[in-house]
Amino acid sequence: MYAVEVRDHIMIAHSFKGEMFGPAQQLHGATFVVDVAFFRENLSANDVVVDIGRATDTLKEILKPLNYKNLDELPQFKGKQTTTETLSHYVFDQMVDALKNGVLGEESNGVSRIRVTLHESHVARAWFEGPVERA
Amino acid sequence: MYAVEVRDHIMIAHSFKGEMFGPAQQLHGATFVVDVAFFRENLSANDVVVDIGRATDTLKEILKPLNYKNLDELPQFKGKQTTTETLSHYVFDQMVDALKNGVLGEESNGVSRIRVTLHESHVARAWFEGPVERA
Amino acid sequence: MYAVEVRDHIMIAHSFKGEMFGPAQQLHGATFVVDVAFFRENLSANDVVVDIGRATDTLKEILKPLNYKNLDELPQFKGKQTTTETLSHYVFDQMVDALKNGVLGEESNGVSRIRVTLHESHVARAWFEGPVERA
Amino acid sequence: MYAVEVRDHIMIAHSFKGEMFGPAQQLHGATFVVDVAFFRENLSANDVVVDIGRATDTLKEILKPLNYKNLDELPQFKGKQTTTETLSHYVFDQMVDALKNGVLGEESNGVSRIRVTLHESHVARAWFEGPVERA
Amino acid sequence: MYAVEVRDHIMIAHSFKGEMFGPAQQLHGATFVVDVAFFRENLSANDVVVDIGRATDTLKEILKPLNYKNLDELPQFKGKQTTTETLSHYVFDQMVDALKNGVLGEESNGVSRIRVTLHESHVARAWFEGPVERA
Amino acid sequence: MYAVEVRDHIMIAHSFKGEMFGPAQQLHGATFVVDVAFFRENLSANDVVVDIGRATDTLKEILKPLNYKNLDELPQFKGKQTTTETLSHYVFDQMVDALKNGVLGEESNGVSRIRVTLHESHVARAWFEGPVERA
């Protein structure tokens, strides 16, 4: 299995609902350093997993609507908890959509799995990994 | 698959038995930066993999009896090699027990796998990953 | 010149005032990984720069009122910009006060300079360094 | 599953063929920080995954013919693209051969999988992971 | 003294002249992760060291003519050794010029020193630091 | 001012004397990742700060007598505390001697300062920096 992983980051505000979150129920924030890994069994005709330039640009586009925002006020997260876990899944879903819509180009056609990791500090991170299901 | 990973560290002395270990047969030591990753298919009701505060506290509790110690003198390692590999498994076993005993709280009930990584330097690390088997 | 540096982190929300800040004028947030370095010419009687346990605890105490908060609502930052630069200076001032008030203990009496670094992402950080002026 | 991972690096020149590569079609270069992870279900008699000294030495030997070279001029890469992906596979193949030929010693007999990661910058990396197939 | 540091990277080919360089006399290459730190005594009216967006953009512009190139063929390095040390100085000179020419904007007027660090691997780096001399 | 920094590491056991050290009075250990930075105003005839190969080899030689040892039993540390601070100074002294004795070769003749940093974990490090005084 081959993989390629690219990195970007966002700086956001948010808060959580539920006693379990303790002080994180207050409005606070985070820098999320975001890694997206693309997996596939065999390489493309050009011997790559993805066009790394397109993968990087697509990640930036996906993160843009979140960057420098208070996630509590964004419609796509209304009524939802924006934990590091759910945000990992959110970026995963967006990247799968981009992949299916051809935004990453022909080179990425064989990508079969994606993993999105959000590093929230030097001592904690979360990720979501799943298959890219095609019709 | 979702995951959350937390980090702590210990500073210990130890030695190995067996020619294969060369100079590491002498009493020496290590800083182990310890990462514990918790895996599960679906998130808890609060949209997390684990209560990250409890996970961090539990890791600290597990590491405490080892920290600032000579592992050669601890009863739990008597007659055993404390390689980075076996220590990874030791921390894994302790964390699985804590999980089963409810130390990590209700949020962690769905955790199905754990991976424990011990970084011994900037150029070497070991880990153990396995399922959380429930009765 | 000797130095010892310790690390902790905070997760905060804030916003900036002024066109120059572009999208950062919106309410957003950051994880700041905070390094505090203590400098001195000669070591203490116990051959240390500071009691590293006390230094770490003091840093945690200084950061606590900021952690999981919206800095825009804290009285100590009223009418001020909480840029990475000014926050570095803020933590510096708090640490100098703690040092002068004996919070770091006798071991730290000879500390003559402090540097506070705030890492805001994997690609940007700021710091403030200055002398510890004693009466 | 246990794993041990060791690290080394190379500094090489190369170029790619194909419009998709954009400016990387020009002769340029890279520092590849190379991590090799060895996986196995159970530890050796000495409680290790591999003899870490031999693993490190073998990695250095494998990388030596590439280090400080222009990969475009090496016979082993003639007519091939030396993408980070294909180089990961190349190092994987070399390490599997070394393993089968006993270069890593008896301690490594139980290794069942290998993963080779090449970090090409602070924001991008690729890896290849596969089984060690024995006759 | 305040500082702000930003990061980018380049991937280049080059070679050195002189027996001292051993195998590095051959055409090889490097990824240089480039950090530029800006220093000043007092902050701007907006409480920053520099406009971090402009600083990042300017660094990218300075690195662009080198990125994905064989430095041996660039006119600006003709007859010169492109060691990590001299490249640090080169980027420093370019950044000082940009600063003097107003490319970094009014916010950066008080910058009095710059340091440019080039990380060539996980085990080696070089830097050049000097004053910004204004007429 | 130019600088070049190289990295290696050691794994040692030791203990401290004095109540201030708390649990670190017990025999424990550490991995020290060791960075040595060499500073000079102008580069050598070959445009380098030091011959980086020699610098790396010399650091390895200096660390060798400490690596895989219990520092409490080494004659050079008899009656001394082997804190991270004093070990930084010890490596500094050894490197200055090597430099004066020509071990680093002609390229290093202009080195005027050295800084030795010992990273003891992901959250703590110490360093010693001083001039290279020549007769």
mmCIF file of C-alpha atoms in Angstrom, chain B:
data_model
loop_
_atom_site.group_PDB
_atom_site.id
_atom_site.type_symbol
_atom_site.label_atom_id
_atom_site.label_comp_id
_atom_site.label_asym_id
_atom_site.label_seq_id
_atom_site.Cartn_x
_atom_site.Cartn_y
_atom_site.Cartn_z
ATOM 1 C CA MET B 1 -12.154 4.520 12.118
ATOM 2 C CA TYR B 2 -11.614 7.365 14.596
ATOM 3 C CA ALA B 3 -8.614 7.815 16.864
ATOM 4 C CA VAL B 4 -7.384 10.151 19.574
ATOM 5 C CA GLU B 5 -3.765 10.172 20.760
ATOM 6 C CA VAL B 6 -2.302 11.705 23.927
ATOM 7 C CA ARG B 7 1.320 12.131 25.060
ATOM 8 C CA ASP B 8 3.383 12.014 28.263
ATOM 9 C CA HIS B 9 6.952 10.903 29.128
ATOM 10 C CA ILE B 10 9.125 9.027 31.643
ATOM 11 C CA MET B 11 12.833 9.064 32.504
ATOM 12 C CA ILE B 12 14.111 5.651 33.579
ATOM 13 C CA ALA B 13 17.263 3.542 34.091
ATOM 14 C CA HIS B 14 17.580 -0.087 32.996
ATOM 15 C CA SER B 15 19.876 -2.684 31.421
ATOM 16 C CA PHE B 16 19.459 -5.662 29.101
ATOM 17 C CA LYS B 17 20.640 -9.247 29.335
ATOM 18 C CA GLY B 18 22.105 -10.959 26.247
ATOM 19 C CA GLU B 19 25.102 -10.399 23.980
ATOM 20 C CA MET B 20 22.876 -9.118 21.213
ATOM 21 C CA PHE B 21 22.363 -5.915 23.207
ATOM 22 C CA GLY B 22 26.057 -4.966 23.119
ATOM 23 C CA PRO B 23 26.795 -1.857 25.229
ATOM 24 C CA ALA B 24 23.123 -1.688 26.253
ATOM 25 C CA GLN B 25 23.865 -4.595 28.593
ATOM 26 C CA GLN B 26 25.351 -1.939 30.870
ATOM 27 C CA LEU B 27 23.141 0.060 33.200
ATOM 28 C CA HIS B 28 22.014 3.046 31.153
ATOM 29 C CA GLY B 29 18.706 4.905 30.724
ATOM 30 C CA ALA B 30 16.171 6.558 28.488
ATOM 31 C CA THR B 31 13.577 9.251 28.169
ATOM 32 C CA PHE B 32 10.522 7.583 26.665
ATOM 33 C CA VAL B 33 8.019 9.974 25.122
ATOM 34 C CA VAL B 34 4.837 7.895 25.302
ATOM 35 C CA ASP B 35 1.911 8.266 22.870
ATOM 36 C CA VAL B 36 -1.311 6.342 23.478
ATOM 37 C CA ALA B 37 -3.834 6.170 20.622
ATOM 38 C CA PHE B 38 -7.417 5.026 21.208
ATOM 39 C CA PHE B 39 -9.394 3.705 18.214
ATOM 40 C CA ARG B 40 -13.129 3.172 17.695
ATOM 41 C CA GLU B 41 -15.581 2.894 14.831
ATOM 42 C CA ASN B 42 -18.172 5.397 16.067
ATOM 43 C CA LEU B 43 -17.967 8.322 18.435
ATOM 44 C CA SER B 44 -19.565 8.546 21.907
ATOM 45 C CA ALA B 45 -22.772 10.449 22.572
ATOM 46 C CA ASN B 46 -20.602 13.527 23.154
ATOM 47 C CA ASP B 47 -18.836 13.055 19.807
ATOM 48 C CA VAL B 48 -15.477 12.021 21.207
ATOM 49 C CA VAL B 49 -13.276 8.910 21.141
ATOM 50 C CA VAL B 50 -12.380 9.280 24.815
ATOM 51 C CA ASP B 51 -12.598 11.914 27.508
ATOM 52 C CA ILE B 52 -9.173 13.351 26.656
ATOM 53 C CA GLY B 53 -8.666 14.714 30.166
ATOM 54 C CA ARG B 54 -9.237 11.294 31.716
ATOM 55 C CA ALA B 55 -7.064 9.610 29.093
ATOM 56 C CA THR B 56 -4.205 11.984 29.891
ATOM 57 C CA ASP B 57 -4.627 11.552 33.655
ATOM 58 C CA THR B 58 -4.803 7.762 33.333
ATOM 59 C CA LEU B 59 -1.610 7.682 31.261
ATOM 60 C CA LYS B 60 0.141 9.753 33.924
ATOM 61 C CA GLU B 61 -1.058 7.328 36.627
ATOM 62 C CA ILE B 62 0.162 4.317 34.641
ATOM 63 C CA LEU B 63 3.581 5.857 34.062
ATOM 64 C CA LYS B 64 4.033 7.157 37.616
ATOM 65 C CA PRO B 65 5.370 3.914 39.172
ATOM 66 C CA LEU B 66 8.039 3.759 36.413
ATOM 67 C CA ASN B 67 9.063 7.404 36.304
ATOM 68 C CA TYR B 68 12.454 8.264 37.876
ATOM 69 C CA LYS B 69 13.051 4.573 38.591
ATOM 70 C CA ASN B 70 15.605 1.874 37.763
ATOM 71 C CA LEU B 71 13.371 -0.657 36.013
ATOM 72 C CA ASP B 72 15.847 -3.452 36.871
ATOM 73 C CA GLU B 73 14.689 -3.151 40.485
ATOM 74 C CA LEU B 74 10.913 -3.056 39.980
ATOM 75 C CA PRO B 75 9.022 -6.266 40.887
ATOM 76 C CA GLN B 76 6.721 -6.054 37.864
ATOM 77 C CA PHE B 77 9.726 -6.439 35.541
ATOM 78 C CA LYS B 78 11.577 -9.115 37.528
ATOM 79 C CA GLY B 79 13.164 -11.655 35.182
ATOM 80 C CA LYS B 80 11.981 -9.680 32.162
ATOM 81 C CA GLN B 81 13.692 -7.576 29.532
ATOM 82 C CA THR B 82 12.431 -3.985 29.585
ATOM 83 C CA THR B 83 12.975 -3.332 25.896
ATOM 84 C CA THR B 84 11.072 -0.486 24.250
ATOM 85 C CA GLU B 85 8.887 -3.195 22.698
ATOM 86 C CA THR B 86 7.950 -4.924 25.986
ATOM 87 C CA LEU B 87 7.385 -1.589 27.730
ATOM 88 C CA SER B 88 4.970 -0.606 24.937
ATOM 89 C CA HIS B 89 3.054 -3.814 25.614
ATOM 90 C CA TYR B 90 3.189 -3.201 29.380
ATOM 91 C CA VAL B 91 1.612 0.259 29.029
ATOM 92 C CA PHE B 92 -0.926 -1.208 26.579
ATOM 93 C CA ASP B 93 -1.971 -3.875 29.120
ATOM 94 C CA GLN B 94 -2.277 -1.302 31.882
ATOM 95 C CA MET B 95 -4.380 0.990 29.704
ATOM 96 C CA VAL B 96 -6.684 -1.861 28.625
ATOM 97 C CA ASP B 97 -7.194 -2.752 32.295
ATOM 98 C CA ALA B 98 -7.972 0.871 33.157
ATOM 99 C CA LEU B 99 -10.429 1.003 30.279
ATOM 100 C CA LYS B 100 -12.191 -2.189 31.348
ATOM 101 C CA ASN B 101 -12.309 -0.995 34.960
ATOM 102 C CA GLY B 102 -14.087 2.175 33.940
ATOM 103 C CA VAL B 103 -11.227 4.497 34.860
ATOM 104 C CA LEU B 104 -11.589 6.332 31.556
ATOM 105 C CA GLY B 105 -15.327 6.870 32.077
ATOM 106 C CA GLU B 106 -18.388 6.162 29.987
ATOM 107 C CA GLU B 107 -17.184 8.164 27.015
ATOM 108 C CA SER B 108 -14.560 5.512 26.284
ATOM 109 C CA ASN B 109 -16.872 2.491 26.242
ATOM 110 C CA GLY B 110 -16.640 2.023 22.488
ATOM 111 C CA VAL B 111 -12.841 1.978 22.263
ATOM 112 C CA SER B 112 -11.917 -1.173 20.330
ATOM 113 C CA ARG B 113 -8.153 -0.863 19.812
ATOM 114 C CA ILE B 114 -5.212 0.831 21.528
ATOM 115 C CA ARG B 115 -1.722 1.622 20.245
ATOM 116 C CA VAL B 116 1.124 2.593 22.568
ATOM 117 C CA THR B 117 4.227 4.201 21.029
ATOM 118 C CA LEU B 118 7.473 4.802 22.928
ATOM 119 C CA HIS B 119 9.886 7.241 21.273
ATOM 120 C CA GLU B 120 13.349 6.517 22.666
ATOM 121 C CA SER B 121 15.248 9.157 20.644
ATOM 122 C CA HIS B 122 14.849 11.377 17.562
ATOM 123 C CA VAL B 123 15.819 8.358 15.428
ATOM 124 C CA ALA B 124 14.112 5.333 17.026
ATOM 125 C CA ARG B 125 10.754 4.289 18.449
ATOM 126 C CA ALA B 126 8.650 1.180 19.044
ATOM 127 C CA TRP B 127 4.949 0.491 19.472
ATOM 128 C CA PHE B 128 2.406 -2.184 20.310
ATOM 129 C CA GLU B 129 -1.117 -2.165 18.935
ATOM 130 C CA GLY B 130 -3.902 -4.570 19.746
ATOM 131 C CA PRO B 131 -7.630 -5.011 20.252
ATOM 132 C CA VAL B 132 -9.434 -4.292 23.506
ATOM 133 C CA GLU B 133 -11.010 -7.646 24.214
ATOM 134 C CA ARG B 134 -14.112 -7.491 26.341
ATOM 135 C CA ALA B 135 -15.749 -10.464 28.023
#
